[in-house]
Amino acid sequence: MAAWLLFYQILSLSIFLCPSHSADPDPLQDFCIADLKDSPSVNGFPCKPASTVTSEDFFFDGLSREGNTTNAFGTSIKQGNVLAFPGLNTLGISMNRVDFAPGGINPPHSHPRATESGVVIKGKVLVGLVTTGNVFYSKVLTRGQMFVVPRGLVHFQQNVGEGKALIFTAFNSHFPGSVLLATNLFGSKPSIPDDVLAKAFQVENSIIDGIKSKFGA
Ligand SMILES: *[C@@H]1O[C@H](CO)[C@@H](O)[C@H](O)[C@H]1NC(C)=O
């Protein structure tokens, strides 16, 4: 009996002392400009020597220009993550720029390592997300309006306005990762067996082959 009591006391103490972190771990120094030429260590990249750090390391203009939306999805995604902007290394944040042609979509996807927030800069955008309980939430947003997507949940955006649309998104990870559902399932290398996908989606193998062919598998 006493042993169980002790067990529960230790358990509740450990839960209290070790809250789960929902974002990247806190850095223990002011900055750590990533040295991308070195291989990633367990959590992030090694730091450039502080003596070689310049102002340029803290600025990034990769999100300043409109992207090319001439593609199957009618969307361009420019990523401002640690790979593009090494100054973000260990800081637990990053941003994307998403340009949409009329009707363009940022297809259903999830970020395994980050919660996302976003703001519409131009146009009219349908933002949707689905919970782990398969409940769909959505809203059409216009300029200045903001959204949030809890970490890991499947979500998408679609330009439902007449003209172009533009959003900026922000993440609580320097490298949120993106699981693009369609590509993940139908364009993986090597391919997931047709039988598995046919059963999962309750369709014939030929339909699976048809979808796979569109994702280069
Ligand atoms: C946009 O991408 C398309 C398809 O790859 C290409 O044909 C076109 O030249 C690009 N436009 C610009 C302005 O770069």
Coordinates of N, CA, C and O in Angstrom, one line a residue, residues 17-199:
L17 N 7.0 18.5 -12.4 CA 8.4 19.0 -12.6 C 8.8 19.0 -14.1 O 9.6 19.7 -14.5
C18 N 8.1 18.1 -14.9 CA 8.5 18.0 -16.3 C 7.3 18.3 -17.2 O 6.8 17.3 -17.8
P19 N 6.9 19.5 -17.2 CA 5.7 19.8 -18.1 C 6.1 19.5 -19.6 O 7.3 19.7 -19.9
S20 N 5.2 19.0 -20.4 CA 5.5 18.6 -21.7 C 5.7 19.9 -22.5 O 5.0 20.9 -22.3
H21 N 6.7 20.0 -23.4 CA 7.0 21.2 -24.2 C 6.3 21.0 -25.5 O 6.5 20.0 -26.2
S22 N 5.5 22.0 -25.9 CA 4.8 21.9 -27.1 C 5.6 22.6 -28.3 O 5.1 22.6 -29.4
A23 N 6.7 23.1 -28.0 CA 7.5 23.8 -29.1 C 9.0 23.3 -28.9 O 9.3 22.5 -28.1
D24 N 9.9 23.9 -29.7 CA 11.3 23.6 -29.7 C 11.8 23.9 -28.3 O 11.3 24.8 -27.6
P25 N 12.8 23.2 -27.8 CA 13.4 23.5 -26.5 C 14.0 24.9 -26.4 O 14.4 25.4 -27.4
D26 N 14.0 25.5 -25.2 CA 14.6 26.8 -25.1 C 16.1 26.8 -25.3 O 16.8 25.9 -24.8
P27 N 16.6 27.8 -26.0 CA 18.1 27.8 -26.2 C 18.8 28.3 -24.9 O 18.1 28.9 -24.1
L28 N 20.0 28.0 -24.7 CA 20.8 28.4 -23.5 C 21.8 29.5 -23.9 O 22.7 29.7 -23.1
Q29 N 21.7 30.1 -25.0 CA 22.5 31.2 -25.4 C 21.7 32.2 -26.2 O 20.6 31.9 -26.6
D30 N 22.3 33.4 -26.4 CA 21.5 34.4 -27.2 C 21.1 33.9 -28.6 O 20.0 34.1 -29.0
F31 N 22.1 33.4 -29.3 CA 21.8 32.9 -30.6 C 22.8 31.8 -31.0 O 23.8 31.6 -30.3
C32 N 22.4 31.1 -32.1 CA 23.2 30.0 -32.6 C 23.0 30.0 -34.1 O 22.2 29.2 -34.5
I33 N 23.7 30.9 -34.8 CA 23.5 30.9 -36.3 C 23.9 29.6 -36.8 O 25.0 29.1 -36.6
A34 N 23.0 28.9 -37.5 CA 23.3 27.5 -38.0 C 24.4 27.5 -38.9 O 24.5 28.3 -39.8
D35 N 25.3 26.5 -38.7 CA 26.3 26.2 -39.7 C 25.8 25.1 -40.5 O 25.9 23.9 -40.1
L36 N 25.1 25.4 -41.7 CA 24.4 24.4 -42.4 C 25.3 23.4 -43.1 O 24.9 22.3 -43.5
K37 N 26.6 23.7 -43.2 CA 27.6 22.8 -43.8 C 28.0 21.7 -42.9 O 28.4 20.7 -43.3
D38 N 27.7 21.9 -41.6 CA 28.0 20.8 -40.7 C 26.7 20.0 -40.6 O 25.6 20.5 -40.8
S39 N 26.8 18.7 -40.2 CA 25.6 17.9 -40.2 C 24.8 18.2 -39.0 O 25.3 18.7 -38.0
P40 N 23.4 18.1 -39.1 CA 22.6 18.4 -37.9 C 23.0 17.5 -36.8 O 23.3 16.4 -37.0
S41 N 22.9 18.1 -35.6 CA 23.1 17.3 -34.4 C 21.8 16.8 -33.9 O 20.8 17.0 -34.7
V42 N 21.6 16.3 -32.7 CA 20.4 15.7 -32.3 C 19.2 16.7 -32.4 O 18.2 16.4 -32.9
N43 N 19.4 18.0 -32.0 CA 18.3 18.9 -32.0 C 18.8 20.2 -32.6 O 19.2 21.2 -31.9
G44 N 18.8 20.3 -33.9 CA 19.2 21.5 -34.6 C 20.6 21.4 -35.1 O 21.3 20.4 -35.0
F45 N 21.1 22.6 -35.6 CA 22.4 22.6 -36.3 C 23.5 23.1 -35.3 O 23.1 23.9 -34.4
P46 N 24.8 22.8 -35.5 CA 25.8 23.4 -34.7 C 25.8 24.9 -35.0 O 25.4 25.4 -36.0
C47 N 26.4 25.7 -34.1 CA 26.5 27.2 -34.3 C 27.7 27.6 -35.0 O 28.8 27.0 -34.8
K48 N 27.6 28.6 -35.9 CA 28.7 29.3 -36.5 C 29.5 29.9 -35.3 O 28.9 30.4 -34.4
P49 N 30.8 30.0 -35.5 CA 31.6 30.7 -34.4 C 31.1 32.2 -34.3 O 30.9 32.8 -35.3
A50 N 30.9 32.6 -33.1 CA 30.3 34.0 -32.8 C 31.2 35.0 -33.5 O 30.6 36.0 -34.0
S51 N 32.5 34.8 -33.7 CA 33.4 35.8 -34.3 C 33.1 36.0 -35.8 O 33.5 37.0 -36.3
T52 N 32.4 35.1 -36.4 CA 32.1 35.2 -37.8 C 30.7 35.7 -38.1 O 30.2 35.8 -39.2
V53 N 29.9 35.9 -37.0 CA 28.5 36.3 -37.1 C 28.4 37.8 -37.5 O 29.2 38.6 -37.0
T54 N 27.6 38.1 -38.5 CA 27.4 39.5 -39.0 C 25.9 39.9 -38.9 O 25.1 39.0 -38.7
S55 N 25.6 41.2 -39.2 CA 24.2 41.6 -39.2 C 23.4 40.7 -40.1 O 22.2 40.4 -39.9
E56 N 24.0 40.4 -41.3 CA 23.2 39.6 -42.3 C 22.6 38.3 -41.7 O 21.6 37.9 -42.2
D57 N 23.3 37.8 -40.7 CA 22.8 36.5 -40.1 C 21.4 36.7 -39.5 O 20.7 35.7 -39.2
F58 N 21.0 37.9 -39.1 CA 19.7 38.1 -38.4 C 18.6 38.6 -39.4 O 17.5 38.9 -38.9
F59 N 18.9 38.6 -40.7 CA 17.9 39.1 -41.6 C 17.7 38.2 -42.8 O 18.7 37.5 -43.1
F60 N 16.5 38.2 -43.4 CA 16.2 37.2 -44.5 C 15.2 37.8 -45.4 O 14.2 38.4 -44.9
D61 N 15.5 37.9 -46.7 CA 14.5 38.5 -47.6 C 13.9 37.5 -48.5 O 13.3 37.8 -49.5
G62 N 13.9 36.2 -48.1 CA 13.3 35.1 -48.9 C 11.8 35.1 -49.0 O 11.2 34.4 -49.8
L63 N 11.2 36.0 -48.2 CA 9.7 36.0 -48.2 C 9.2 37.3 -48.8 O 8.0 37.6 -48.8
S64 N 10.1 38.1 -49.5 CA 9.7 39.4 -49.9 C 9.1 39.4 -51.3 O 8.3 40.4 -51.6
R65 N 9.3 38.4 -52.1 CA 8.7 38.5 -53.4 C 7.6 37.4 -53.6 O 7.7 36.4 -53.0
E66 N 6.7 37.8 -54.5 CA 5.6 36.9 -54.8 C 6.1 35.6 -55.5 O 7.0 35.7 -56.3
G67 N 5.6 34.5 -55.1 CA 6.0 33.2 -55.6 C 5.3 32.9 -56.9 O 4.2 33.5 -57.3
N68 N 5.8 31.9 -57.7 CA 5.2 31.5 -58.9 C 4.1 30.4 -58.6 O 4.4 29.4 -58.2
T69 N 2.9 30.8 -58.9 CA 1.7 29.9 -58.6 C 1.3 29.1 -59.8 O 0.2 28.5 -59.8
T70 N 2.1 29.1 -60.9 CA 1.7 28.3 -62.1 C 2.1 26.8 -61.8 O 3.2 26.4 -62.2
N71 N 1.3 26.1 -61.1 CA 1.5 24.7 -60.9 C 0.1 24.0 -60.6 O -0.9 24.7 -60.6
A72 N 0.1 22.7 -60.4 CA -1.1 22.0 -60.2 C -2.0 22.5 -59.1 O -3.2 22.5 -59.2
F73 N -1.4 23.0 -58.0 CA -2.2 23.5 -56.9 C -2.5 25.0 -57.0 O -3.3 25.5 -56.2
G74 N -1.9 25.7 -57.9 CA -2.1 27.2 -58.0 C -1.6 27.9 -56.8 O -2.2 28.9 -56.3
T75 N -0.5 27.4 -56.2 CA 0.0 28.0 -54.9 C 1.5 28.0 -54.9 O 2.1 27.1 -55.5
S76 N 2.1 29.0 -54.3 CA 3.5 29.0 -54.0 C 3.8 29.1 -52.5 O 3.2 29.9 -51.9
I77 N 4.6 28.2 -52.0 CA 5.0 28.3 -50.6 C 6.5 28.5 -50.5 O 7.3 27.8 -50.9
K78 N 6.8 29.7 -49.9 CA 8.2 30.0 -49.6 C 8.4 29.8 -48.1 O 7.7 30.4 -47.3
Q79 N 9.4 29.0 -47.8 CA 9.6 28.7 -46.4 C 10.8 29.5 -45.8 O 11.9 29.6 -46.4
G80 N 10.5 30.1 -44.6 CA 11.5 30.8 -43.9 C 11.8 30.0 -42.7 O 11.6 30.4 -41.5
N81 N 12.3 28.7 -42.9 CA 12.7 27.9 -41.7 C 14.2 27.9 -41.6 O 14.9 28.6 -42.3
V82 N 14.7 27.1 -40.7 CA 16.2 27.2 -40.3 C 17.0 26.8 -41.6 O 18.2 27.4 -41.7
L83 N 16.5 26.0 -42.5 CA 17.4 25.7 -43.7 C 17.5 26.9 -44.6 O 18.6 27.1 -45.2
A84 N 16.5 27.7 -44.7 CA 16.5 28.9 -45.5 C 17.2 30.1 -44.8 O 17.8 30.9 -45.4
F85 N 16.9 30.2 -43.5 CA 17.3 31.3 -42.6 C 18.0 30.8 -41.4 O 17.4 30.5 -40.4
P86 N 19.3 30.5 -41.5 CA 20.0 29.8 -40.4 C 20.0 30.6 -39.1 O 20.2 30.0 -38.0
G87 N 19.7 31.9 -39.1 CA 19.6 32.7 -37.9 C 18.5 32.2 -37.0 O 18.5 32.5 -35.8
L88 N 17.5 31.4 -37.5 CA 16.4 30.9 -36.7 C 16.9 29.7 -35.8 O 16.1 29.3 -34.9
N89 N 18.0 29.1 -36.1 CA 18.5 27.9 -35.4 C 18.3 28.0 -33.9 O 18.8 29.0 -33.3
T90 N 17.7 27.1 -33.3 CA 17.4 26.9 -31.8 C 16.4 27.9 -31.2 O 16.1 27.8 -30.1
L91 N 15.9 28.8 -32.1 CA 15.0 29.9 -31.5 C 13.6 29.5 -31.4 O 12.7 30.2 -30.8
G92 N 13.2 28.3 -32.1 CA 11.9 27.8 -31.9 C 10.8 28.6 -32.7 O 9.6 28.5 -32.3
I93 N 11.2 29.3 -33.7 CA 10.2 30.0 -34.5 C 10.6 29.9 -36.0 O 11.7 29.7 -36.3
S94 N 9.6 30.1 -36.9 CA 9.8 30.2 -38.3 C 8.5 30.7 -39.0 O 7.5 30.8 -38.3
M95 N 8.7 31.1 -40.3 CA 7.5 31.7 -41.0 C 7.5 31.2 -42.4 O 8.6 30.8 -43.0
N96 N 6.3 31.2 -43.0 CA 6.2 30.9 -44.5 C 5.4 32.0 -45.1 O 4.6 32.7 -44.5
R97 N 5.6 32.1 -46.4 CA 4.8 33.0 -47.3 C 4.1 32.1 -48.3 O 4.7 31.2 -48.9
V98 N 2.8 32.3 -48.3 CA 2.0 31.4 -49.3 C 1.2 32.4 -50.2 O 0.4 33.2 -49.8
D99 N 1.5 32.3 -51.5 CA 0.8 33.0 -52.5 C -0.2 32.1 -53.2 O 0.2 30.9 -53.5
F100 N -1.4 32.6 -53.5 CA -2.4 31.8 -54.2 C -2.9 32.5 -55.5 O -3.2 33.6 -55.4
A101 N -2.9 31.7 -56.5 CA -3.7 32.1 -57.7 C -5.2 32.0 -57.4 O -5.5 31.3 -56.4
P102 N -6.1 32.6 -58.2 CA -7.5 32.4 -57.9 C -7.8 30.9 -57.9 O -7.4 30.2 -58.8
G103 N -8.5 30.4 -56.9 CA -8.8 29.0 -56.8 C -7.7 28.1 -56.2 O -7.9 26.9 -56.0
G104 N -6.5 28.7 -56.0 CA -5.4 27.9 -55.6 C -5.6 27.3 -54.2 O -6.3 27.9 -53.4
I105 N -5.0 26.2 -54.0 CA -5.0 25.6 -52.6 C -3.7 25.2 -52.1 O -2.7 24.9 -52.9
N106 N -3.5 25.4 -50.8 CA -2.4 24.8 -50.1 C -3.0 23.5 -49.5 O -3.8 23.5 -48.6
P107 N -2.7 22.3 -50.2 CA -3.4 21.1 -50.0 C -3.4 20.6 -48.5 O -2.5 21.0 -47.8
P108 N -4.3 19.7 -48.1 CA -4.3 19.2 -46.8 C -2.9 18.6 -46.3 O -2.4 17.8 -47.0
H109 N -2.5 19.1 -45.2 CA -1.2 18.8 -44.7 C -1.1 19.0 -43.2 O -2.1 19.6 -42.6
S110 N -0.1 18.5 -42.6 CA 0.1 18.8 -41.1 C 1.6 19.1 -40.8 O 2.5 18.7 -41.6
H111 N 1.8 19.7 -39.7 CA 3.2 20.1 -39.3 C 3.4 19.3 -38.0 O 2.9 19.6 -36.9
P112 N 4.2 18.2 -38.0 CA 4.4 17.4 -36.9 C 5.1 18.1 -35.7 O 4.9 17.6 -34.5
R113 N 5.8 19.1 -35.9 CA 6.6 19.7 -34.8 C 6.1 21.1 -34.4 O 6.8 21.8 -33.7
A114 N 5.0 21.6 -34.9 CA 4.6 23.0 -34.6 C 3.2 23.3 -34.7 O 2.4 22.8 -35.5
T115 N 2.7 24.2 -33.8 CA 1.5 24.9 -34.0 C 1.7 26.0 -35.0 O 2.8 26.6 -35.0
E116 N 0.7 26.3 -35.8 CA 0.8 27.3 -36.8 C -0.2 28.5 -36.5 O -1.4 28.2 -36.1
S117 N 0.2 29.7 -36.7 CA -0.8 30.8 -36.8 C -0.5 31.4 -38.1 O 0.5 31.3 -38.7
G118 N -1.5 32.2 -38.6 CA -1.4 32.8 -39.9 C -2.2 34.0 -40.0 O -3.2 34.2 -39.2
V119 N -1.9 34.9 -40.9 CA -2.7 36.1 -41.1 C -2.8 36.3 -42.6 O -1.9 36.1 -43.4
V120 N -4.1 36.7 -43.0 CA -4.3 37.0 -44.4 C -3.9 38.4 -44.7 O -4.3 39.4 -44.0
I121 N -3.0 38.6 -45.7 CA -2.5 39.9 -46.1 C -3.3 40.4 -47.3 O -3.5 41.6 -47.4
K122 N -3.8 39.5 -48.2 CA -4.5 39.9 -49.4 C -5.5 38.9 -49.8 O -5.2 37.7 -49.7
G123 N -6.7 39.2 -50.2 CA -7.6 38.3 -50.8 C -8.6 37.7 -49.7 O -8.7 38.2 -48.6
K124 N -9.2 36.6 -50.2 CA -10.2 35.9 -49.4 C -9.9 34.4 -49.3 O -9.8 33.8 -50.4
V125 N -9.7 33.9 -48.1 CA -9.1 32.6 -48.0 C -9.9 31.7 -47.1 O -10.2 32.1 -45.9
L126 N -10.3 30.6 -47.6 CA -11.0 29.6 -46.7 C -9.9 28.8 -46.0 O -9.0 28.2 -46.6
V127 N -9.9 28.8 -44.7 CA -9.0 28.1 -43.8 C -9.8 27.0 -43.1 O -10.8 27.2 -42.5
G128 N -9.3 25.7 -43.3 CA -10.0 24.6 -42.7 C -9.0 23.7 -41.9 O -7.8 23.6 -42.3
L129 N -9.5 23.1 -40.8 CA -8.7 22.1 -40.1 C -9.6 21.0 -39.6 O -10.8 21.2 -39.4
V130 N -9.0 19.8 -39.4 CA -9.8 18.7 -38.9 C -9.1 18.2 -37.6 O -7.9 18.0 -37.6
T131 N -9.9 17.9 -36.6 CA -9.4 17.4 -35.4 C -9.1 15.9 -35.4 O -9.4 15.2 -36.4
T132 N -8.4 15.4 -34.4 CA -8.1 13.9 -34.4 C -9.4 13.2 -34.2 O -9.5 12.0 -34.5
G133 N -10.5 13.9 -33.8 CA -11.8 13.2 -33.7 C -12.7 13.4 -35.0 O -13.9 13.2 -35.0
N134 N -12.0 13.9 -36.1 CA -12.6 14.0 -37.4 C -13.7 15.1 -37.4 O -14.6 15.0 -38.2
V135 N -13.5 16.1 -36.6 CA -14.4 17.3 -36.7 C -13.8 18.3 -37.6 O -12.6 18.6 -37.4
F136 N -14.5 18.9 -38.5 CA -14.0 19.9 -39.5 C -14.4 21.3 -39.0 O -15.6 21.5 -38.8
Y137 N -13.4 22.2 -38.9 CA -13.7 23.6 -38.5 C -13.1 24.4 -39.7 O -12.0 24.1 -40.2
S138 N -13.9 25.5 -40.1 CA -13.4 26.3 -41.2 C -14.0 27.7 -41.1 O -15.1 27.9 -40.5
K139 N -13.3 28.6 -41.8 CA -13.9 30.0 -41.9 C -13.2 30.7 -43.1 O -12.1 30.4 -43.4
V140 N -14.0 31.5 -43.7 CA -13.4 32.4 -44.8 C -12.9 33.7 -44.1 O -13.6 34.3 -43.4
L141 N -11.6 33.9 -44.4 CA -10.9 35.1 -43.8 C -10.6 36.1 -44.9 O -10.3 35.7 -46.0
T142 N -10.6 37.4 -44.5 CA -10.1 38.4 -45.4 C -8.9 39.2 -44.7 O -8.6 38.9 -43.6
R143 N -8.4 40.2 -45.4 CA -7.2 40.9 -45.0 C -7.2 41.3 -43.5 O -8.2 41.8 -42.9
G144 N -6.1 40.9 -42.9 CA -5.9 41.3 -41.5 C -6.4 40.2 -40.5 O -6.1 40.3 -39.3
Q145 N -7.2 39.3 -41.0 CA -7.7 38.3 -40.1 C -6.8 37.1 -39.9 O -6.0 36.8 -40.8
M146 N -6.9 36.5 -38.7 CA -5.8 35.5 -38.3 C -6.5 34.2 -38.0 O -7.7 34.1 -37.7
F147 N -5.6 33.1 -38.1 CA -6.1 31.8 -37.8 C -5.0 31.1 -37.0 O -3.9 31.5 -36.9
V148 N -5.4 29.9 -36.4 CA -4.5 29.1 -35.7 C -4.8 27.6 -36.0 O -5.9 27.2 -36.2
V149 N -3.7 26.8 -36.1 CA -3.9 25.4 -36.4 C -3.1 24.7 -35.3 O -1.8 24.8 -35.3
P150 N -3.7 24.0 -34.3 CA -3.0 23.3 -33.3 C -2.0 22.3 -33.9 O -2.3 21.7 -34.9
R151 N -0.9 22.1 -33.2 CA 0.2 21.3 -33.6 C -0.3 19.9 -34.2 O -1.1 19.2 -33.5
G152 N 0.2 19.6 -35.3 CA -0.1 18.2 -35.9 C -1.4 18.0 -36.6 O -1.6 17.0 -37.2
L153 N -2.3 19.0 -36.5 CA -3.7 18.7 -37.1 C -3.6 19.0 -38.6 O -2.9 19.9 -39.1
V154 N -4.4 18.2 -39.3 CA -4.5 18.3 -40.8 C -5.3 19.6 -41.1 O -6.3 19.9 -40.5
H155 N -4.8 20.4 -42.0 CA -5.4 21.7 -42.4 C -5.1 22.0 -43.8 O -4.2 21.4 -44.5
F156 N -5.8 23.0 -44.3 CA -5.6 23.5 -45.7 C -6.0 24.9 -45.8 O -6.7 25.5 -44.9
Q157 N -5.6 25.6 -46.9 CA -6.1 26.9 -47.2 C -6.5 26.9 -48.7 O -5.9 26.3 -49.5
Q158 N -7.6 27.7 -49.0 CA -8.0 27.8 -50.4 C -8.4 29.2 -50.7 O -9.1 29.9 -49.9
N159 N -7.9 29.7 -51.8 CA -8.2 31.1 -52.3 C -9.6 31.0 -52.8 O -9.9 30.4 -53.9
V160 N -10.6 31.6 -52.1 CA -12.0 31.6 -52.6 C -12.4 33.0 -53.1 O -13.6 33.2 -53.3
G161 N -11.4 33.9 -53.3 CA -11.8 35.2 -53.8 C -11.6 35.3 -55.3 O -11.3 34.3 -56.0
E162 N -11.8 36.5 -55.9 CA -11.8 36.7 -57.3 C -10.3 36.8 -57.8 O -10.0 36.3 -58.9
G163 N -9.5 37.5 -57.0 CA -8.1 37.7 -57.4 C -7.1 36.9 -56.7 O -7.4 35.8 -56.2
K164 N -5.9 37.3 -56.7 CA -4.8 36.6 -56.0 C -5.0 36.7 -54.4 O -5.7 37.6 -54.0
A165 N -4.4 35.8 -53.7 CA -4.4 35.9 -52.2 C -3.0 35.7 -51.7 O -2.2 35.1 -52.4
L166 N -2.8 36.2 -50.5 CA -1.5 36.1 -49.9 C -1.7 35.9 -48.4 O -2.5 36.7 -47.8
I167 N -1.0 34.9 -47.8 CA -1.0 34.8 -46.3 C 0.5 34.6 -45.9 O 1.3 34.2 -46.6
F168 N 0.7 35.0 -44.6 CA 2.0 34.7 -43.9 C 1.6 33.8 -42.8 O 0.6 34.0 -42.1
T169 N 2.4 32.7 -42.6 CA 2.2 31.9 -41.4 C 3.4 31.8 -40.5 O 4.5 32.1 -41.0
A170 N 3.1 31.5 -39.2 CA 4.2 31.5 -38.3 C 4.1 30.2 -37.4 O 3.0 29.7 -37.2
F171 N 5.3 29.7 -37.1 CA 5.3 28.4 -36.4 C 6.2 28.5 -35.1 O 7.2 29.2 -35.1
N172 N 5.8 27.7 -34.1 CA 6.7 27.6 -32.9 C 7.7 26.5 -33.0 O 7.8 25.7 -32.1
S173 N 8.4 26.5 -34.1 CA 9.5 25.5 -34.3 C 10.4 26.2 -35.4 O 9.9 26.8 -36.3
H174 N 11.7 26.0 -35.3 CA 12.6 26.5 -36.4 C 12.5 25.6 -37.6 O 13.1 25.9 -38.7
F175 N 11.9 24.4 -37.5 CA 11.8 23.4 -38.5 C 10.6 22.6 -38.3 O 10.7 21.4 -37.9
P176 N 9.4 23.2 -38.7 CA 8.1 22.5 -38.3 C 7.8 21.2 -39.0 O 7.1 20.3 -38.5
G177 N 8.5 21.0 -40.2 CA 8.2 19.8 -41.0 C 6.8 19.9 -41.6 O 5.9 20.6 -41.1
S178 N 6.6 19.3 -42.7 CA 5.3 19.3 -43.4 C 4.9 18.0 -44.0 O 5.7 17.4 -44.8
V179 N 3.8 17.4 -43.5 CA 3.4 16.1 -44.1 C 2.2 16.4 -45.1 O 1.1 16.8 -44.6
L180 N 2.5 16.4 -46.4 CA 1.5 16.7 -47.4 C 0.8 15.4 -47.6 O 1.4 14.5 -48.2
L181 N -0.4 15.3 -47.2 CA -1.1 14.0 -47.2 C -1.0 13.2 -48.5 O -0.7 12.1 -48.5
A182 N -1.5 13.9 -49.6 CA -1.6 13.2 -50.9 C -0.2 12.7 -51.3 O 0.0 11.5 -51.7
T183 N 0.8 13.6 -51.2 CA 2.2 13.2 -51.6 C 2.7 12.1 -50.7 O 3.4 11.2 -51.2
N184 N 2.5 12.3 -49.4 CA 3.0 11.3 -48.4 C 2.5 9.9 -48.7 O 3.2 8.9 -48.7
L185 N 1.2 9.8 -49.0 CA 0.6 8.5 -49.2 C 0.7 8.0 -50.7 O 0.9 6.8 -50.8
F186 N 0.7 8.9 -51.6 CA 0.7 8.4 -53.0 C 1.9 8.7 -53.8 O 2.1 8.2 -54.9
G187 N 2.9 9.4 -53.2 CA 4.1 9.8 -53.9 C 5.3 9.3 -53.1 O 6.4 9.8 -53.4
S188 N 5.2 8.5 -52.1 CA 6.4 8.1 -51.3 C 7.3 7.2 -52.2 O 6.9 6.6 -53.2
K189 N 8.6 7.2 -51.8 CA 9.6 6.4 -52.5 C 10.3 5.5 -51.5 O 10.9 6.1 -50.5
P190 N 10.2 4.2 -51.5 CA 9.4 3.5 -52.5 C 7.9 3.6 -52.1 O 7.6 4.1 -51.1
S191 N 7.1 3.1 -53.0 CA 5.6 3.3 -52.9 C 5.0 2.4 -51.8 O 5.5 1.3 -51.6
I192 N 4.0 2.9 -51.2 CA 3.2 2.1 -50.3 C 2.5 1.1 -51.2 O 1.9 1.4 -52.2
P193 N 2.4 -0.2 -50.8 CA 1.7 -1.2 -51.6 C 0.3 -0.8 -52.0 O -0.4 -0.3 -51.1
D194 N -0.1 -1.0 -53.2 CA -1.5 -0.7 -53.7 C -2.5 -1.3 -52.8 O -3.5 -0.7 -52.5
D195 N -2.3 -2.6 -52.4 CA -3.3 -3.3 -51.6 C -3.6 -2.5 -50.3 O -4.7 -2.5 -49.9
V196 N -2.6 -2.0 -49.7 CA -2.7 -1.3 -48.5 C -3.6 0.0 -48.7 O -4.6 0.2 -47.9
L197 N -3.3 0.7 -49.7 CA -4.0 1.9 -50.0 C -5.4 1.6 -50.5 O -6.4 2.3 -50.1
A198 N -5.6 0.6 -51.3 CA -6.9 0.2 -51.8 C -7.8 -0.1 -50.6 O -9.0 0.3 -50.6
K199 N -7.3 -0.9 -49.7 CA -8.1 -1.3 -48.5 C -8.4 0.0 -47.6 O -9.5 0.2 -47.2

